[in-house]
Short mmCIF file of C-alpha atoms and ligand atoms in Angstrom, two decimals:
data_model
loop_
_atom_site.label_atom_id
_atom_site.label_comp_id
_atom_site.label_asym_id
_atom_site.label_seq_id
_atom_site.Cartn_x
_atom_site.Cartn_y
_atom_site.Cartn_z
CA MET A 168 41.26 46.30 146.89
CA PHE A 169 41.87 46.22 143.17
CA VAL A 170 44.87 45.68 140.94
CA ASP A 171 45.45 47.27 137.56
CA SER A 172 47.29 44.42 135.85
CA HIS A 173 48.24 46.41 132.74
CA CYS A 174 48.93 50.12 132.36
CA HIS A 175 51.56 52.28 130.68
CA LEU A 176 52.45 54.75 133.42
CA ASP A 177 55.10 56.47 131.31
CA LYS A 178 52.49 57.43 128.71
CA LEU A 179 50.02 59.34 130.86
CA ASP A 180 49.49 63.08 130.49
CA TYR A 181 51.70 64.71 133.13
CA GLN A 182 51.24 68.18 131.64
CA GLU A 183 47.49 68.69 132.03
CA LEU A 184 45.96 65.75 133.90
CA HIS A 185 48.34 64.54 136.60
CA ASN A 186 50.83 66.22 138.87
CA GLY A 187 53.50 63.53 138.50
CA ILE A 188 53.27 59.80 139.02
CA GLU A 189 52.66 60.39 142.77
CA ASP A 190 49.34 61.97 141.80
CA VAL A 191 48.36 58.98 139.62
CA VAL A 192 49.20 56.59 142.45
CA ALA A 193 47.24 58.72 144.95
CA LYS A 194 44.17 58.80 142.68
CA ALA A 195 44.40 55.03 142.27
CA LYS A 196 44.74 54.55 146.02
CA ALA A 197 41.72 56.77 146.67
CA ALA A 198 39.75 54.39 144.41
CA ASN A 199 41.14 51.41 146.37
CA VAL A 200 43.45 50.37 143.50
CA THR A 201 46.53 49.35 145.43
CA GLU A 202 48.84 47.54 143.00
CA LEU A 203 49.83 48.41 139.43
CA LEU A 204 51.80 46.70 136.69
CA SER A 205 53.40 49.15 134.29
CA VAL A 206 54.06 47.49 130.96
CA GLY A 207 57.01 48.19 128.69
CA VAL A 208 56.64 48.46 124.90
CA THR A 209 60.16 49.27 123.64
CA LEU A 210 63.69 48.81 124.95
CA ASP A 211 64.48 52.51 124.49
CA SER A 212 61.60 53.60 126.74
CA PHE A 213 62.19 50.97 129.43
CA PRO A 214 64.92 52.61 131.59
CA ASN A 215 62.87 55.77 132.02
CA MET A 216 59.74 53.81 132.95
CA LEU A 217 61.67 51.75 135.48
CA GLU A 218 63.12 54.90 137.03
CA MET A 219 59.62 56.38 137.34
CA ILE A 220 58.11 53.41 139.11
CA GLU A 221 61.05 52.28 141.26
CA PRO A 222 60.27 54.52 144.27
CA PHE A 223 56.84 52.85 144.62
CA ASP A 224 56.76 49.41 146.26
CA ASN A 225 53.28 48.73 144.91
CA ILE A 226 54.19 49.22 141.23
CA TYR A 227 55.77 46.42 139.21
CA ALA A 228 57.19 46.52 135.71
CA SER A 229 57.35 44.34 132.65
CA CYS A 230 59.87 44.53 129.85
CA GLY A 231 59.34 43.74 126.19
CA VAL A 232 58.87 44.98 122.64
CA HIS A 233 55.27 45.44 121.52
CA PRO A 234 54.32 43.77 118.20
CA LEU A 235 53.48 47.20 116.79
CA ASP A 236 56.95 48.45 117.82
CA VAL A 237 59.03 45.63 116.35
CA GLU A 238 60.92 48.03 114.14
CA SER A 239 62.28 49.86 117.20
CA ASP A 240 65.81 49.31 118.47
CA PHE A 241 66.37 45.73 119.61
CA ALA A 242 69.14 43.56 121.00
CA LEU A 243 68.52 40.27 122.72
CA ASP A 244 71.19 40.80 125.39
CA ARG A 245 69.67 44.18 126.25
CA LEU A 246 66.20 42.64 126.63
CA HIS A 247 67.73 39.92 128.80
CA GLU A 248 69.53 42.46 131.01
CA TYR A 249 66.46 44.67 131.54
CA ALA A 250 64.15 41.67 132.04
CA SER A 251 66.39 40.30 134.79
CA HIS A 252 65.82 43.35 137.01
CA PRO A 253 64.09 42.24 140.24
CA ARG A 254 61.22 44.73 139.80
CA VAL A 255 60.41 43.18 136.41
CA VAL A 256 57.76 40.55 137.07
CA ALA A 257 56.83 39.73 133.46
CA ILE A 258 58.05 39.64 129.86
CA GLY A 259 56.06 41.75 127.39
CA GLU A 260 54.11 43.08 126.02
CA THR A 261 54.88 40.80 123.12
CA GLY A 262 52.74 38.90 120.63
CA LEU A 263 51.26 39.43 117.19
CA ASP A 264 49.09 42.15 115.69
CA TYR A 265 48.12 41.41 112.08
CA HIS A 266 45.25 43.87 112.24
CA TYR A 267 47.31 47.08 112.34
CA GLN A 268 50.63 45.86 110.91
CA PRO A 269 50.29 42.76 108.71
CA GLU A 270 53.37 43.92 106.79
CA THR A 271 55.71 43.27 109.76
CA ALA A 272 54.30 39.78 110.51
CA ASP A 273 57.60 37.96 109.97
CA LEU A 274 59.54 40.24 112.31
CA GLN A 275 56.69 40.12 114.86
CA LYS A 276 56.88 36.31 114.89
CA LEU A 277 60.65 36.33 115.36
CA ARG A 278 60.48 38.82 118.26
CA PHE A 279 57.59 36.92 119.84
CA GLU A 280 59.57 33.65 119.71
CA GLN A 281 62.56 35.41 121.31
CA HIS A 282 60.37 36.75 124.12
CA VAL A 283 58.85 33.31 124.77
CA GLU A 284 62.28 31.71 124.96
CA LEU A 285 63.51 34.35 127.40
CA ALA A 286 60.39 34.10 129.57
CA VAL A 287 60.82 30.34 129.86
CA ASN A 288 64.53 30.77 130.69
CA LEU A 289 63.91 33.44 133.35
CA ASN A 290 60.70 31.74 134.51
CA LYS A 291 58.74 35.00 134.30
CA PRO A 292 55.19 35.06 132.88
CA LEU A 293 54.41 36.49 129.44
CA ILE A 294 52.13 39.44 128.69
CA ILE A 295 50.59 38.72 125.29
CA HIS A 296 49.03 41.21 122.89
CA THR A 297 47.23 39.45 120.04
CA ARG A 298 44.99 40.79 117.31
CA ASN A 299 43.79 38.93 114.23
CA ALA A 300 46.50 36.30 114.74
CA ARG A 301 44.91 33.55 116.84
CA GLN A 302 46.49 30.47 115.26
CA ASP A 303 50.02 31.87 114.99
CA THR A 304 49.83 33.12 118.60
CA LEU A 305 48.86 29.69 119.91
CA ASP A 306 51.43 27.93 117.71
CA ILE A 307 54.30 30.10 118.97
CA LEU A 308 53.23 29.72 122.60
CA ARG A 309 52.92 25.93 122.27
CA ASN A 310 56.12 25.43 120.28
CA GLY A 311 58.06 27.64 122.68
CA GLY A 312 56.90 25.73 125.76
CA ALA A 313 55.13 28.79 127.20
CA ASP A 314 53.08 26.53 129.48
CA LYS A 315 56.25 26.39 131.64
CA CYS A 316 56.20 30.13 132.44
CA GLY A 317 52.51 30.94 131.87
CA GLY A 318 51.23 34.43 131.35
CA VAL A 319 48.24 36.49 130.37
CA ILE A 320 46.36 37.36 127.19
CA HIS A 321 45.95 41.06 127.85
CA CYS A 322 43.09 43.30 126.69
CA PHE A 323 41.24 40.20 125.61
CA THR A 324 39.01 40.58 122.53
CA GLU A 325 39.12 37.07 121.05
CA ASP A 326 36.52 34.29 121.17
CA LEU A 327 35.85 31.71 123.86
CA ALA A 328 37.65 28.92 121.97
CA PHE A 329 40.83 31.00 121.95
CA ALA A 330 40.46 31.76 125.66
CA GLN A 331 40.09 28.06 126.38
CA ALA A 332 43.17 27.17 124.33
CA ALA A 333 45.17 29.84 126.20
CA MET A 334 43.88 28.66 129.58
CA GLU A 335 44.94 25.10 128.70
CA LEU A 336 48.47 26.49 128.43
CA GLY A 337 48.06 27.89 131.94
CA PHE A 338 47.35 31.44 130.80
CA TYR A 339 45.10 34.00 132.45
CA ILE A 340 42.68 36.25 130.57
CA SER A 341 42.75 40.00 131.26
CA ILE A 342 39.72 42.16 130.56
CA SER A 343 39.97 45.89 129.80
CA GLY A 344 37.43 48.71 129.54
CA ILE A 345 36.39 47.41 126.11
CA VAL A 346 33.94 45.15 127.95
CA THR A 347 31.96 48.25 129.00
CA PHE A 348 31.51 49.43 125.40
CA ARG A 349 27.97 48.96 124.09
CA GLN A 350 29.01 47.26 120.85
CA ALA A 351 31.26 44.65 122.55
CA THR A 352 28.47 42.09 122.73
CA GLU A 353 30.55 39.00 121.91
CA LEU A 354 33.15 39.94 124.54
CA LYS A 355 30.44 40.32 127.19
CA ASP A 356 29.30 36.74 126.47
CA VAL A 357 32.88 35.47 126.65
CA VAL A 358 33.42 37.20 130.01
CA LYS A 359 30.25 35.63 131.40
CA ALA A 360 31.62 32.20 130.49
CA LEU A 361 35.20 32.65 131.76
CA PRO A 362 36.11 31.02 135.08
CA ILE A 363 36.80 33.66 137.71
CA ASP A 364 40.01 31.94 138.86
CA ARG A 365 41.59 32.76 135.44
CA LEU A 366 40.49 36.39 135.27
CA LEU A 367 42.52 39.58 135.56
CA ILE A 368 41.41 43.21 135.16
CA GLU A 369 43.30 46.07 133.55
CA THR A 370 42.97 49.59 132.20
CA ASP A 371 45.66 49.60 129.48
CA SER A 372 45.98 53.31 130.43
CA PRO A 373 46.27 55.78 128.79
CA TYR A 374 44.12 53.97 126.21
CA LEU A 375 40.59 52.54 126.28
CA ALA A 376 38.95 54.42 129.15
CA PRO A 377 35.87 52.49 130.33
CA VAL A 378 32.33 53.85 130.40
CA PRO A 379 31.53 56.38 131.98
CA HIS A 380 34.97 57.90 131.31
CA ARG A 381 35.01 56.98 127.63
CA GLY A 382 36.70 59.66 125.52
CA LYS A 383 38.86 60.84 128.42
CA GLN A 384 42.41 59.64 128.98
CA ASN A 385 42.41 56.40 130.95
CA GLN A 386 44.18 55.98 134.31
CA PRO A 387 44.63 53.12 136.82
CA ALA A 388 41.87 54.37 139.16
CA TYR A 389 39.35 53.55 136.44
CA VAL A 390 39.99 49.81 136.70
CA VAL A 391 37.23 49.87 139.32
CA GLU A 392 34.71 50.63 136.54
CA VAL A 393 35.96 47.60 134.61
CA ALA A 394 35.64 45.45 137.73
CA ALA A 395 32.14 46.72 138.53
CA TYR A 396 30.97 45.99 135.01
CA ILE A 397 32.36 42.43 135.07
CA ALA A 398 30.87 41.76 138.52
CA GLN A 399 27.47 42.78 137.18
CA LEU A 400 27.87 40.58 134.07
CA LYS A 401 28.88 37.59 136.16
CA GLU A 402 26.30 38.34 138.84
CA ILE A 403 28.77 38.28 141.70
CA ALA A 404 29.59 40.83 144.39
CA LEU A 405 32.16 43.47 143.48
CA GLY A 406 34.15 42.57 146.61
CA GLU A 407 34.45 38.97 145.48
CA LEU A 408 35.60 40.00 142.02
CA ALA A 409 38.18 42.36 143.56
CA GLU A 410 39.47 39.71 145.91
CA LYS A 411 39.76 36.97 143.28
CA THR A 412 41.35 39.09 140.56
CA THR A 413 43.86 40.41 143.10
CA ARG A 414 44.66 36.87 144.19
CA ASN A 415 45.04 35.79 140.54
CA PHE A 416 47.41 38.70 139.91
CA ARG A 417 49.61 37.68 142.81
CA GLU A 418 49.60 34.02 141.82
CA LEU A 419 50.71 34.87 138.31
CA PHE A 420 53.15 37.76 138.77
CA LEU A 421 54.38 37.68 142.36
CA ARG A 422 55.06 33.97 142.67
ZN1 LIG B 752 48.40 45.56 123.96
ZN1 LIG B 753 49.28 47.78 126.61
#
């Protein structure tokens, strides 16, 4: 069985594509994807997402403010309250994105530091989004003592040196459908080199549908395509990849 370690279940198309979240979960189950982590991106959207997923024992939540949403409503005590909910297994997504929003870098750094501090206090792992901000990301994780709570670099697109620095802090590396894209040659080499005991798989649904679904809206069932591609790259059996990434997920988030 497979785990989708990062999806945004509140952002899927429930008008045309899916008949409610039950339908998404059933499609995932039919593809042998049995556990999902639905990731929060703003405080305002969190209560609705939690309400959606709460009836399902096999769906977990995270709570945080995405670096590209740092100008959304924020209050530290509200983040703390939401993040303390028992179904919330991680803090994030948080991090830095200087590629799309260099102009909010200062606020991104402040929010990121606040998330790291909270994650360490609650002892819940961090879900990190980072783009074009390698050094600042590592500095904030190190200075905040993030090795105490650990976490994951999600939708990984950085180089091997960055992966190694993150793994030294006890972090896992999560690979999305980007790895299946023809032009992602550097990422394919990084994935080949990554140790399997640090690897997670994700869809980041509704974004980034893997080949052969590219261009369609992504959904958790498609994490199997990501897994199959990685298994082929690493020349291991798909069953082994499924088993190890599921075990890694549980070690990190369900400890
Ligand atoms: Zn992200
Ligand atoms: Zn995401």
